[in-house]
Each structure stands twice: as C-alpha cells, then as structure tokens.
C-alpha cells in the first residue's frame, strides 16, 4: 500500500528541547516536502527535496532543518523549538513535476510549551 | 499575494444539496489538485486535473485553463462529506506547490 508515514503523531515538548519528526515513503518518490498548517493560513511549505542530498527552503524555513540522506526518508528537525512552532505538520511525497499526485502523511500535532 | 484563492471559506449545507467550491489561481500550472481533509485527519488527494472535467462518484471537478479557474461540485451532499477541501496547484515551472486556505464544509442531516 502506498504510504507516507510520520512519527510521532502527537507530541508535547518544552521550549529549546531538540526534536525530530520522521517521515518515510514507500513509493520511490523523488520529491518530498514538509508543510505546517495553521488556522486561517492554510498549508505553508517549510522545506522540500527533489532528490537525495538536494534540499531547498520553502516559504517558512526559519527554525527548521531537514536532511535527505536516503530517498525514502526526510526528517524534520527542530533544533530549539519555540512556542510559535506549535502547529500541525504534514510530510508529503510525489514524483518530480507539478502534474503528479501528491501523497500526504497523517500529520503530526506538535505543541511547544 | 496568494497564488491560489478559494471561495467560500466556510459553507454549511443541508443533506442532499448540490455544493460548489471555487478555486482561482494566478500561475501557469501543470495540474490542479483537489484535496480533502477530515477533522483531525490526514489529507487525501481527490482529483488531479489539467483540463476538462473529472468525476468520481458524487464528486465532479472541472477546470478552465484560460480563465485559471476550477470548481469542485458535490451532488446529493451527505454529512460524511463534511471536511475541509483544499485546492492546490502544481506550477509548470519549478517544483513548489501552492495551496488555497481551504473551504470548510459542514453538511447537516
């Protein structure tokens, strides 16, 4: 079954404590991306990757890091989380090119206190 | 500046009503996507289209490339259709997707 898997699904953490949200896809997609979703703002892209070892900033990259060492994995790293990073995060993947179906993970609810 | 605009933002309908959600975009596109997000849930792709019309069950999506406009129609709406519907475009240059802010639909029995 085609899947994008994120973990953890729910997390409450404290300001400044580094955390990683993992993302894995089993469709051999080149393109992977991270989004955050906030009320009234819709989905905003944090980072994306067009292939292994290739990453680029999206619209809201501040406070986040990513890596793409393997094709299937694209972890999102918050080195020093702050309360304004409290949000719902989605990982997504697809083949390169805007004309391909995009697959989303189930979402990760992150609260930073 | 929003590359993708959706309307309405919120929509309440009685069960059985015909529903239309609109999406306008300002960039040249490879394809337009309609996504569905249930409360507390993930996001699934309903349609991907680059021209004409597609139908899946009670859902119909249309696109007019010249006018840069798409509509999502739901016929004989049902409470289980209650969700947020998101329009997204994949531009014909670059790899970034642009998303609308979504339309929250509530269908009342």
Tab-separated table of C-alpha atoms in Angstrom:
chain	number	residue	atom	x	y	z
A	1	UNK	CA	0.000	0.000	0.000
A	2	UNK	CA	1.301	3.447	-0.959
A	3	UNK	CA	2.119	5.253	2.250
A	4	UNK	CA	3.740	8.286	3.779
A	5	UNK	CA	4.415	7.606	7.452
A	6	UNK	CA	5.132	10.289	10.016
A	7	UNK	CA	6.181	9.926	13.626
A	8	UNK	CA	5.323	10.983	16.208
A	9	UNK	CA	1.682	11.764	15.533
A	10	UNK	CA	1.307	13.757	18.732
A	11	UNK	CA	3.987	15.437	20.797
A	12	UNK	CA	4.113	17.966	23.595
A	13	UNK	CA	7.587	19.306	24.246
A	14	UNK	CA	9.294	22.165	26.033
A	15	UNK	CA	10.970	25.207	24.562
A	16	UNK	CA	14.526	24.523	23.484
A	17	UNK	CA	14.424	20.719	23.587
A	18	UNK	CA	15.565	19.425	20.203
A	19	UNK	CA	13.166	17.127	18.428
A	20	UNK	CA	12.914	15.248	15.160
A	21	UNK	CA	9.784	14.325	13.261
A	22	UNK	CA	10.444	11.418	10.944
A	23	UNK	CA	8.890	10.904	7.525
A	24	UNK	CA	9.166	7.849	5.332
A	25	UNK	CA	7.574	6.964	1.982
A	26	UNK	CA	7.431	3.619	0.172
A	27	UNK	CA	6.695	4.841	-3.360
A	28	UNK	CA	10.253	5.632	-4.506
A	29	UNK	CA	9.243	9.265	-4.981
A	30	UNK	CA	11.945	11.787	-5.764
A	31	UNK	CA	10.131	14.755	-4.261
A	32	UNK	CA	9.400	15.111	-0.555
A	33	UNK	CA	8.289	18.140	1.384
A	34	UNK	CA	7.246	19.385	4.806
A	35	UNK	CA	4.325	21.705	5.495
A	36	UNK	CA	2.850	23.302	8.533
A	37	UNK	CA	-0.838	24.039	8.788
A	38	UNK	CA	-2.138	26.842	10.973
A	39	UNK	CA	-5.708	28.140	11.326
A	40	UNK	CA	-6.536	30.692	8.641
A	41	UNK	CA	-3.175	30.298	6.917
A	42	UNK	CA	-3.565	27.003	5.161
A	43	UNK	CA	-0.609	24.804	4.278
A	44	UNK	CA	2.751	26.511	4.141
A	45	UNK	CA	5.858	24.825	2.842
A	46	UNK	CA	8.821	24.582	5.207
A	47	UNK	CA	11.402	22.666	3.149
A	48	UNK	CA	11.374	20.411	0.146
A	49	UNK	CA	13.715	17.965	-1.510
A	50	UNK	CA	13.819	16.977	-5.149
A	51	UNK	CA	16.110	14.044	-4.586
A	52	UNK	CA	18.744	12.566	-2.295
A	53	UNK	CA	21.122	15.194	-0.905
A	54	UNK	CA	19.105	18.011	-2.551
A	55	UNK	CA	17.057	20.229	-0.243
A	56	UNK	CA	15.617	23.730	-0.610
A	57	UNK	CA	13.840	26.225	1.581
A	58	UNK	CA	10.138	26.742	1.252
A	59	UNK	CA	8.154	29.709	2.481
A	60	UNK	CA	8.726	29.325	6.232
A	61	UNK	CA	12.078	27.579	6.863
A	62	UNK	CA	13.210	29.569	9.908
A	63	UNK	CA	13.774	27.359	12.953
A	64	UNK	CA	13.759	24.103	10.984
A	65	UNK	CA	16.332	21.808	9.406
A	66	UNK	CA	15.959	18.831	7.110
A	67	UNK	CA	18.158	16.169	5.593
A	68	UNK	CA	17.737	13.728	2.709
A	69	UNK	CA	20.343	11.023	3.043
A	70	UNK	CA	18.094	8.290	1.648
A	71	UNK	CA	15.349	8.523	-0.924
A	72	UNK	CA	12.637	7.181	1.349
A	73	UNK	CA	13.317	9.352	4.439
A	74	UNK	CA	13.011	13.088	5.000
A	75	UNK	CA	13.196	14.008	8.709
A	76	UNK	CA	12.245	17.440	10.013
A	77	UNK	CA	14.459	18.734	12.803
A	78	UNK	CA	13.595	21.457	15.277
A	79	UNK	CA	16.928	22.302	16.910
A	80	UNK	CA	15.474	24.644	19.532
A	81	UNK	CA	11.682	24.590	19.383
A	82	UNK	CA	9.726	27.681	20.354
A	83	UNK	CA	6.003	28.113	21.093
A	84	UNK	CA	5.395	29.703	17.663
A	85	UNK	CA	6.273	26.336	16.153
A	86	UNK	CA	3.196	24.803	17.733
A	87	UNK	CA	1.347	23.557	14.680
A	88	UNK	CA	0.098	20.613	12.662
A	89	UNK	CA	2.864	19.293	10.409
A	90	UNK	CA	2.477	17.272	7.239
A	91	UNK	CA	5.022	15.403	5.230
A	92	UNK	CA	4.230	14.730	1.577
A	93	UNK	CA	5.787	12.997	-1.395
A	94	UNK	CA	5.276	12.693	-5.141
A	95	UNK	CA	7.225	12.192	-8.324
A	96	UNK	CA	9.030	15.299	-9.537
A	97	UNK	CA	6.875	17.647	-11.595
A	98	UNK	CA	3.737	19.542	-10.674
A	99	UNK	CA	1.487	17.197	-12.605
A	100	UNK	CA	1.805	14.236	-10.286
A	101	UNK	CA	-0.446	13.119	-7.445
A	102	UNK	CA	0.761	14.210	-4.045
A	103	UNK	CA	0.553	11.866	-1.065
A	104	UNK	CA	0.379	13.168	2.485
A	105	UNK	CA	1.241	11.643	5.800
A	106	UNK	CA	-1.332	11.564	8.580
A	107	UNK	CA	0.014	14.683	10.225
A	108	UNK	CA	1.949	15.377	13.418
A	109	UNK	CA	0.427	17.571	16.109
A	110	UNK	CA	3.249	19.404	17.828
A	111	UNK	CA	2.813	21.580	20.918
A	112	UNK	CA	5.748	23.545	22.311
A	113	UNK	CA	5.252	24.908	25.838
B	1	UNK	CA	-0.104	37.787	-2.668
B	2	UNK	CA	-1.884	34.438	-2.808
B	3	UNK	CA	-1.324	32.374	-5.887
B	4	UNK	CA	-4.450	30.332	-5.091
B	5	UNK	CA	-7.733	31.751	-3.852
B	6	UNK	CA	-10.686	29.652	-2.744
B	7	UNK	CA	-14.265	30.547	-2.046
B	8	UNK	CA	-16.235	30.308	0.063
B	9	UNK	CA	-14.109	29.920	3.202
B	10	UNK	CA	-16.956	28.275	5.084
B	11	UNK	CA	-20.034	26.523	3.791
B	12	UNK	CA	-22.968	24.931	5.567
B	13	UNK	CA	-25.443	22.854	3.592
B	14	UNK	CA	-28.441	20.629	4.208
B	15	UNK	CA	-28.080	16.987	3.360
B	16	UNK	CA	-28.956	16.425	-0.292
B	17	UNK	CA	-27.957	19.886	-1.515
B	18	UNK	CA	-25.701	20.492	-4.507
B	19	UNK	CA	-22.445	22.127	-3.419
B	20	UNK	CA	-19.885	24.134	-5.371
B	21	UNK	CA	-16.465	25.227	-4.183
B	22	UNK	CA	-14.424	27.560	-6.356
B	23	UNK	CA	-10.705	27.976	-6.879
B	24	UNK	CA	-8.868	30.662	-8.833
B	25	UNK	CA	-5.132	30.716	-9.420
B	26	UNK	CA	-2.652	33.164	-10.879
B	27	UNK	CA	0.260	31.000	-12.060
B	28	UNK	CA	0.733	28.780	-15.071
B	29	UNK	CA	0.133	25.229	-13.973
B	30	UNK	CA	0.987	21.635	-14.780
B	31	UNK	CA	-2.037	20.423	-12.855
B	32	UNK	CA	-4.581	21.439	-10.277
B	33	UNK	CA	-5.323	19.241	-7.296
B	34	UNK	CA	-8.347	18.992	-5.051
B	35	UNK	CA	-7.597	17.644	-1.592
B	36	UNK	CA	-9.855	16.594	1.270
B	37	UNK	CA	-9.051	16.856	4.957
B	38	UNK	CA	-11.388	15.378	7.559
B	39	UNK	CA	-11.398	16.867	11.071
B	40	UNK	CA	-8.290	15.760	12.927
B	41	UNK	CA	-7.279	13.635	9.980
B	42	UNK	CA	-4.825	13.476	7.189
B	43	UNK	CA	-5.095	14.913	3.701
B	44	UNK	CA	-6.064	12.830	0.702
B	45	UNK	CA	-5.996	13.669	-2.964
B	46	UNK	CA	-9.440	13.664	-4.599
B	47	UNK	CA	-8.606	14.822	-8.090
B	48	UNK	CA	-5.705	15.892	-10.231
B	49	UNK	CA	-6.658	17.599	-13.455
B	50	UNK	CA	-5.072	19.704	-16.139
B	51	UNK	CA	-8.049	20.131	-18.447
B	52	UNK	CA	-11.768	19.478	-18.737
B	53	UNK	CA	-13.658	17.551	-16.132
B	54	UNK	CA	-13.309	14.515	-13.881
B	55	UNK	CA	-15.954	12.609	-11.957
B	56	UNK	CA	-15.658	10.237	-9.030
B	57	UNK	CA	-18.913	9.095	-7.504
B	58	UNK	CA	-20.805	12.179	-6.352
B	59	UNK	CA	-17.796	14.451	-6.819
B	60	UNK	CA	-17.092	16.360	-10.011
B	61	UNK	CA	-14.128	18.629	-10.680
B	62	UNK	CA	-13.828	20.998	-13.606
B	63	UNK	CA	-11.104	23.302	-14.771
B	64	UNK	CA	-10.970	26.207	-17.223
B	65	UNK	CA	-7.318	26.798	-18.098
B	66	UNK	CA	-7.964	30.042	-19.976
B	67	UNK	CA	-9.820	31.569	-17.034
B	68	UNK	CA	-7.491	29.967	-14.444
B	69	UNK	CA	-10.445	28.671	-12.511
B	70	UNK	CA	-11.595	25.330	-11.148
B	71	UNK	CA	-14.711	24.162	-9.372
B	72	UNK	CA	-15.418	21.181	-7.156
B	73	UNK	CA	-19.033	20.050	-7.119
B	74	UNK	CA	-20.657	17.619	-4.709
B	75	UNK	CA	-24.023	16.238	-5.742
B	76	UNK	CA	-26.526	14.932	-3.185
B	77	UNK	CA	-24.336	16.027	-0.290
B	78	UNK	CA	-24.117	13.829	2.800
B	79	UNK	CA	-22.895	14.515	6.365
B	80	UNK	CA	-19.823	12.356	5.690
B	81	UNK	CA	-18.786	14.939	3.088
B	82	UNK	CA	-18.131	17.348	5.955
B	83	UNK	CA	-14.447	18.200	5.665
B	84	UNK	CA	-12.035	20.886	4.563
B	85	UNK	CA	-11.483	20.962	0.801
B	86	UNK	CA	-8.196	22.374	-0.381
B	87	UNK	CA	-7.253	23.496	-3.861
B	88	UNK	CA	-3.582	23.204	-4.805
B	89	UNK	CA	-1.694	23.933	-7.992
B	90	UNK	CA	1.500	22.464	-9.307
B	91	UNK	CA	3.135	25.179	-11.396
B	92	UNK	CA	4.600	24.433	-14.802
B	93	UNK	CA	7.946	25.820	-13.686
B	94	UNK	CA	9.666	24.776	-10.508
B	95	UNK	CA	8.548	22.167	-8.037
B	96	UNK	CA	6.699	24.105	-5.380
B	97	UNK	CA	3.005	23.549	-4.795
B	98	UNK	CA	0.727	26.459	-3.969
B	99	UNK	CA	-2.248	25.857	-1.701
B	100	UNK	CA	-5.508	27.639	-1.101
B	101	UNK	CA	-6.513	28.206	2.522
B	102	UNK	CA	-9.305	25.676	2.220
B	103	UNK	CA	-13.096	25.600	2.331
B	104	UNK	CA	-14.661	24.171	5.462
B	105	UNK	CA	-17.834	22.290	4.539
B	106	UNK	CA	-20.437	21.161	7.039
B	107	UNK	CA	-23.370	19.092	5.820
B	108	UNK	CA	-26.260	18.956	8.263
B	109	UNK	CA	-28.558	15.908	8.333
